[in-house]
GROMACS .gro file of C-alpha atoms in nm:
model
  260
    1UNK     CA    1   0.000   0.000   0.000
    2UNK     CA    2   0.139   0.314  -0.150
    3UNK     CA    3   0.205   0.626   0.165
    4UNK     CA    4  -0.104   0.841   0.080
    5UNK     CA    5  -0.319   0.558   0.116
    6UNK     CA    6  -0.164   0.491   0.481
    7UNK     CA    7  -0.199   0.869   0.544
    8UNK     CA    8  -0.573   0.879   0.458
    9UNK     CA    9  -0.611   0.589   0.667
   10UNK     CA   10  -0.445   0.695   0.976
   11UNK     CA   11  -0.650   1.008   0.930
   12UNK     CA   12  -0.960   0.810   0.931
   13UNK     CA   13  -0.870   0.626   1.214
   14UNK     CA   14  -0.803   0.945   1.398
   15UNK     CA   15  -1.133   1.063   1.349
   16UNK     CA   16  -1.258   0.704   1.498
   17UNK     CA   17  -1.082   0.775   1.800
   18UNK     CA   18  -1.201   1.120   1.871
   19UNK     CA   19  -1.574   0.963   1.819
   20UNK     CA   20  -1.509   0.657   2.030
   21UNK     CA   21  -1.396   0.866   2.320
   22UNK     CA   22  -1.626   1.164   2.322
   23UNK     CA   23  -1.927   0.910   2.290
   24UNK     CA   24  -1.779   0.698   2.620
   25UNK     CA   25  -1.651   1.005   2.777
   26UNK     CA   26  -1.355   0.736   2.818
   27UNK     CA   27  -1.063   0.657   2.678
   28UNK     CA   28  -0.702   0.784   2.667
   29UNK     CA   29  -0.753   1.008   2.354
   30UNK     CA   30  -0.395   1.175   2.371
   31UNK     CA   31  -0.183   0.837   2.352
   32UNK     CA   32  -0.424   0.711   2.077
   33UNK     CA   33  -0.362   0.978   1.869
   34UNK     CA   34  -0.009   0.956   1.907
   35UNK     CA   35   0.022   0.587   1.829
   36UNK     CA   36  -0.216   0.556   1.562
   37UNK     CA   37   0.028   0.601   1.309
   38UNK     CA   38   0.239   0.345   1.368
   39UNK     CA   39  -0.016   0.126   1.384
   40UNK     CA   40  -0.148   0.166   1.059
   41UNK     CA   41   0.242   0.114   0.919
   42UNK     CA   42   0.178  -0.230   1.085
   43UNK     CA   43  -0.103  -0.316   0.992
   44UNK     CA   44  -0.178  -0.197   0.643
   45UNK     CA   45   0.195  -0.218   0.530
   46UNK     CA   46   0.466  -0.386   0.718
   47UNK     CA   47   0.297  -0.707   0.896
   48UNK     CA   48   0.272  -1.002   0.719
   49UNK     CA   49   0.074  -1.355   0.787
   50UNK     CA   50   0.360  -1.514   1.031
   51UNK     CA   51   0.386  -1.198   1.243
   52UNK     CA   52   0.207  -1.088   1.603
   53UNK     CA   53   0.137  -0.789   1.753
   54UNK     CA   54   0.082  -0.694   2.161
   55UNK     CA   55  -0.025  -0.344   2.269
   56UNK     CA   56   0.138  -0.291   2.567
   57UNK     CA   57   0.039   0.054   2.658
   58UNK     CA   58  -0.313  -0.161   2.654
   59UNK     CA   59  -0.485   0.196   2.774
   60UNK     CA   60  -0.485   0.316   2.435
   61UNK     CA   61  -0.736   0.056   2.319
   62UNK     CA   62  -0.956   0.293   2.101
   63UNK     CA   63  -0.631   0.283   1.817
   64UNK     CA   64  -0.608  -0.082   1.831
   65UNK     CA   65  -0.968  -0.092   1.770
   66UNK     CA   66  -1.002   0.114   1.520
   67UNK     CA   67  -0.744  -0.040   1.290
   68UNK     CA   68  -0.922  -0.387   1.411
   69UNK     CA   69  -1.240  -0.276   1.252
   70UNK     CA   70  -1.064  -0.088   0.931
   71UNK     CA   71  -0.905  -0.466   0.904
   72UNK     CA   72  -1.254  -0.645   0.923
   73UNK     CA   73  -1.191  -0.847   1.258
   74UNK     CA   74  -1.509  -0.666   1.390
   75UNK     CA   75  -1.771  -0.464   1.306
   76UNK     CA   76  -1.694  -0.082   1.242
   77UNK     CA   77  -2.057  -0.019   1.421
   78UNK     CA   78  -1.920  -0.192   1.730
   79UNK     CA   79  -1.702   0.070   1.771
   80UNK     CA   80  -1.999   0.302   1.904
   81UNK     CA   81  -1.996   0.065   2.201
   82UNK     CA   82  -1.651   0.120   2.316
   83UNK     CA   83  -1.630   0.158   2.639
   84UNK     CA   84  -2.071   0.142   2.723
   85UNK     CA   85  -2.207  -0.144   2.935
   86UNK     CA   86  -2.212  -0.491   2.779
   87UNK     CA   87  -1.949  -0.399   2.529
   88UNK     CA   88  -1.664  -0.642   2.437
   89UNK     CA   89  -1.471  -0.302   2.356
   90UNK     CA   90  -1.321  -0.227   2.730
   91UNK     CA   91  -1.043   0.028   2.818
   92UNK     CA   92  -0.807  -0.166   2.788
   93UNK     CA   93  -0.768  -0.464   2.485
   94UNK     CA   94  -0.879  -0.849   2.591
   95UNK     CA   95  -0.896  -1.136   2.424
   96UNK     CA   96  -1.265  -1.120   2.384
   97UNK     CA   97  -1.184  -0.895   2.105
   98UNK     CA   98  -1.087  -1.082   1.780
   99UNK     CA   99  -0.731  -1.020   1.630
  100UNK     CA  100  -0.634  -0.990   2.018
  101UNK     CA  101  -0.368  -1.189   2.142
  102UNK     CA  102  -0.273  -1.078   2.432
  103UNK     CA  103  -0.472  -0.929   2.729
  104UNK     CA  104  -0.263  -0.614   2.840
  105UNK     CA  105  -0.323  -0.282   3.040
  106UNK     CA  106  -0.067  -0.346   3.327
  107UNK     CA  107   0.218  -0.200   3.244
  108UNK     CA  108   0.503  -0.373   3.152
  109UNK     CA  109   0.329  -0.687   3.094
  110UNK     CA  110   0.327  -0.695   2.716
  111UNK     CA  111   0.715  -0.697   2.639
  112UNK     CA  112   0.802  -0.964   2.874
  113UNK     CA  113   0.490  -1.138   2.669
  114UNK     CA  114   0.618  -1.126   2.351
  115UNK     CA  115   0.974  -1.217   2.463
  116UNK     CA  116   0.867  -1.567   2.545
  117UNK     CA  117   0.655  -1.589   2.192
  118UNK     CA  118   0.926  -1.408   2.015
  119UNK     CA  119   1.153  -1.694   2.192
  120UNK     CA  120   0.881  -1.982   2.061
  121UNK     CA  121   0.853  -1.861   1.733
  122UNK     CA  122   1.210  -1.830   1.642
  123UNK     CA  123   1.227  -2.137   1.429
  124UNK     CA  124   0.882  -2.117   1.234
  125UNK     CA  125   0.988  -1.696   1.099
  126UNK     CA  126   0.715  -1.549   1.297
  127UNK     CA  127   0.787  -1.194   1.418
  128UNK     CA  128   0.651  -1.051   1.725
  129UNK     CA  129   0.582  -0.648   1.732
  130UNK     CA  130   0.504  -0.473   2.024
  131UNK     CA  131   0.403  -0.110   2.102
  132UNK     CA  132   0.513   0.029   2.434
  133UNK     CA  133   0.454   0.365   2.613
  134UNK     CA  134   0.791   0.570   2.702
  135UNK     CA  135   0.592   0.653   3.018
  136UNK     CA  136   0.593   0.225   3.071
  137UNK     CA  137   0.923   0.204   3.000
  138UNK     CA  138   1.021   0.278   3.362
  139UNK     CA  139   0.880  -0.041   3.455
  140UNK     CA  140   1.166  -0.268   3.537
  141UNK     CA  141   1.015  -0.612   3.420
  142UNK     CA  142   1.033  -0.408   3.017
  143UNK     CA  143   1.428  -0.422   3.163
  144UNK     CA  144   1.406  -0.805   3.204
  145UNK     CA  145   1.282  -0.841   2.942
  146UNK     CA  146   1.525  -0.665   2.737
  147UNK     CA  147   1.783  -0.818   2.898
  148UNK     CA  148   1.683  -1.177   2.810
  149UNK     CA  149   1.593  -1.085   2.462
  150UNK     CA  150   1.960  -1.008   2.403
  151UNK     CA  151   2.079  -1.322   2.537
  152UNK     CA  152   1.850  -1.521   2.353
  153UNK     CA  153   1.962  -1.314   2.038
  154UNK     CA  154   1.569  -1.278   1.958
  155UNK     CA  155   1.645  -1.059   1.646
  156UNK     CA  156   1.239  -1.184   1.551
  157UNK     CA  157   1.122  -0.904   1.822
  158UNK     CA  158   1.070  -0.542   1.775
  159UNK     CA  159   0.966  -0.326   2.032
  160UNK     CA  160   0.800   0.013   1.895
  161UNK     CA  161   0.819   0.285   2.177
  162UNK     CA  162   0.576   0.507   2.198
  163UNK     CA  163   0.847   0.863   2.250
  164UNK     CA  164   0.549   1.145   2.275
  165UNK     CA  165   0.776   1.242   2.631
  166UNK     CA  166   0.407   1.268   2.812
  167UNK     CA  167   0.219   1.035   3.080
  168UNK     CA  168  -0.050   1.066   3.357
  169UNK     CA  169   0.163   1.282   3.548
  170UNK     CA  170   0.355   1.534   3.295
  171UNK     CA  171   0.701   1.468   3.108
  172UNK     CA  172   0.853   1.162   3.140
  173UNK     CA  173   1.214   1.309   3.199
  174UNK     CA  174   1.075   1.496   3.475
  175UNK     CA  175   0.929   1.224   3.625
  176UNK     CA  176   1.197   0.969   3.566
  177UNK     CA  177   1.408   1.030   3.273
  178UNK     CA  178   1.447   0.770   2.987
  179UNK     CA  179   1.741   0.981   2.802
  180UNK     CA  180   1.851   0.870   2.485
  181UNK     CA  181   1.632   0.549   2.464
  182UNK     CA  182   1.790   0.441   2.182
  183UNK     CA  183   2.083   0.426   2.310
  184UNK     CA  184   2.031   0.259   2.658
  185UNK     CA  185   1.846  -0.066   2.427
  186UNK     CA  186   2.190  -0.074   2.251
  187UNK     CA  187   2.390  -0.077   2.582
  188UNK     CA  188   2.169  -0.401   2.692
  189UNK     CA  189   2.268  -0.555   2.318
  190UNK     CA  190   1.991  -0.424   2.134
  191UNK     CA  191   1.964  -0.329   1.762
  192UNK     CA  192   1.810   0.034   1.787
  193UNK     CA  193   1.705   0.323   1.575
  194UNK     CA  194   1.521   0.651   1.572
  195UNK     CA  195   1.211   0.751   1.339
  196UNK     CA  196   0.963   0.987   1.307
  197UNK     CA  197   0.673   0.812   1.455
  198UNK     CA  198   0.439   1.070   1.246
  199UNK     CA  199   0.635   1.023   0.922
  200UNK     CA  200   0.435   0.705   0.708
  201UNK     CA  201   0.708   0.699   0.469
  202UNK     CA  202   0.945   0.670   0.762
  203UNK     CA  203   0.778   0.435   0.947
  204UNK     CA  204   0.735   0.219   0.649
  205UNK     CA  205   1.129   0.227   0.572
  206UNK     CA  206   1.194   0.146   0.886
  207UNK     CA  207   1.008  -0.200   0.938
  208UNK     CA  208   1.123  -0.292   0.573
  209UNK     CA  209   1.466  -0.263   0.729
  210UNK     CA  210   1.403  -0.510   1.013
  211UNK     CA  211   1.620  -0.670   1.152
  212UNK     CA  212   1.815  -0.420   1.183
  213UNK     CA  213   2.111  -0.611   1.323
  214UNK     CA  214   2.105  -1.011   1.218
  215UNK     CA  215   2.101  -1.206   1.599
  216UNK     CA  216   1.999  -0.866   1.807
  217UNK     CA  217   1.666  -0.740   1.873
  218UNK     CA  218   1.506  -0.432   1.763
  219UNK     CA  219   1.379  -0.103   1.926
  220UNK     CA  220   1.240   0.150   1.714
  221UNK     CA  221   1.214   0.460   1.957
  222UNK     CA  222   0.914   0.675   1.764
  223UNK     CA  223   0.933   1.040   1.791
  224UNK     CA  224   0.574   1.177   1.831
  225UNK     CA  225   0.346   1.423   1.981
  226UNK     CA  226   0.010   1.343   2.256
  227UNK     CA  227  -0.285   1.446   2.057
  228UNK     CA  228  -0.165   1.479   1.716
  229UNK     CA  229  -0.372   1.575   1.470
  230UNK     CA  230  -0.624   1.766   1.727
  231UNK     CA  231  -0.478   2.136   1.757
  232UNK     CA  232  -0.578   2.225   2.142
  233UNK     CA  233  -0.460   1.874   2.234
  234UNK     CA  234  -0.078   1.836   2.063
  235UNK     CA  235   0.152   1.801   2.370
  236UNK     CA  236  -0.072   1.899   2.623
  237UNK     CA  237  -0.085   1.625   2.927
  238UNK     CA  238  -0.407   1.694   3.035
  239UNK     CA  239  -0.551   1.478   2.730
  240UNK     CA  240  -0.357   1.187   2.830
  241UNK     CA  241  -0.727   1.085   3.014
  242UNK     CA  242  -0.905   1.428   2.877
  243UNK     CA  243  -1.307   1.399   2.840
  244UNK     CA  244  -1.404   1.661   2.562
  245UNK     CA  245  -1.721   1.881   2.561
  246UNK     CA  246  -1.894   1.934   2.293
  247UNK     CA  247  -1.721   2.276   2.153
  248UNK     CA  248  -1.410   2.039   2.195
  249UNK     CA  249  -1.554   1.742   1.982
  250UNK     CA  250  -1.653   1.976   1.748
  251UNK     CA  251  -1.290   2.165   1.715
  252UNK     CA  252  -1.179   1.812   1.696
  253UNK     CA  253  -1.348   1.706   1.454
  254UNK     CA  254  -1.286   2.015   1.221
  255UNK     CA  255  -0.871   1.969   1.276
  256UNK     CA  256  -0.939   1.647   1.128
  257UNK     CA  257  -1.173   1.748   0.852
  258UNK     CA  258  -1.461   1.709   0.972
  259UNK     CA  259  -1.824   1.917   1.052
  260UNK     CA  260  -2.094   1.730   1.249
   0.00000   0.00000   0.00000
């Protein structure tokens, strides 16, 4: 799939996140929009039959679910349910959902995860992709994991961080700074790399690249911004669990092309 096409679709997608939240008054809106790029480079362009995919910053569910409907695992219409009573569609992704492998929302569960499936999928060519928060990263079992994933020379496991430098409680280097990310993975025997995590064409070079380092695992540290796309959101903290009114929905919507 050619880079506009991915474009139009993340775009798309953002506009199903903005609706999913506003209509739960749920949902981690900021994160979403800052990871829903990636996704799309996985999922439209970069993932093929063999390969996996965990969301380990699980409280960004709306993305994942979007793209799950774009993809046809469920129905686009169930996405008006996320987060309402009797819905399938909770906070956080389970494997009630289809095209869900992995139940996640504590962090640092999903990297350790996909270590060991990484580890039992060596031999068949499956690779295992997972998308991590840089506010999760301060979890020490993502350390463990990293750790062992260079000794078992897992080079079929990419970790995608997450970089947008916000969580719950402001920026992540003043609440426990991650540095040069990038580096650090390489210090623990890591294969690592920088990319614009709001760049298609980037994104899209980058996983055709993979592995980057035959025998090493991968981190692709993703540069991007809380609330892209939505002007009075971009880098603001306050919309990592933000509930919009309706003058906000509205603005949203415009920002991404939208009147309703």
């Amino acid at each position: 799939m050619d880079v506009l096409q991915l474009k139009q679709i993340a775009l798309e997608r953002r506009r199903d996140i903005v609706r999913m939240d506003y209509a739960s008054s749920a949902g981690h809106v900021g994160g979403a929009l800052s990871c829903i790029d990636i996704l799309v480079a996985l999922y439209f362009d970069a993932m093929g039959e063999k390969d996996h995919f965990i969301q380990s910053k699980g409280h960004c569910a709306e993305a994942l679910y979007s793209v799950l409907a774009e993809k046809g695992k469920i129905p686009k219409e169930e996405l008006n349910t996320y987060c309402q009573a009797g819905s399938r569609l909770y906070g956080h992704p389970t494997v009630k959902v289809p095209g869900v492998e992995v139940c996640t929302g504590a962090l640092g569960h999903g990297l350790p995860v996909a270590l060991g499936m990484a580890k039992g999928l060596k031999a068949s060519g499956g690779r295992i992709f997972v998308l991590l928060g840089d506010g999760e990263m301060a979890e020490g079992s993502n350390w463990e994991a990293i750790m062992a994933a260079a000794h078992y020379k897992l080079d079929n496991l990419v970790a995608v961080v997450d970089r947008n430098h916000l969580q719950i409680s402001g920026n992540t280097e003043q609440v426990l700074a991650a540095g040069d990310m990038a580096a650090r993975a390489r210090a623990f025997g890591w294969a690592a790399a920088d990319v614009d995590g709001h760049d298609m064409a980037a994104l899209t070079k980058a996983f055709k690249t993979l592995p980057l380092e035959a025998g090493k695992p991968t981190m692709l540290v993703a540069r991007t911004m809380k609330g892209k796309g939505v002007s009075f959101m971009e880098n603001d903290p306050h919309w990592h669990h933000g509930v919009m009114n309706a003058q906000q929905y509205a603005t949203a919507l415009r920002d991404l092309g939208v009147e309703e």
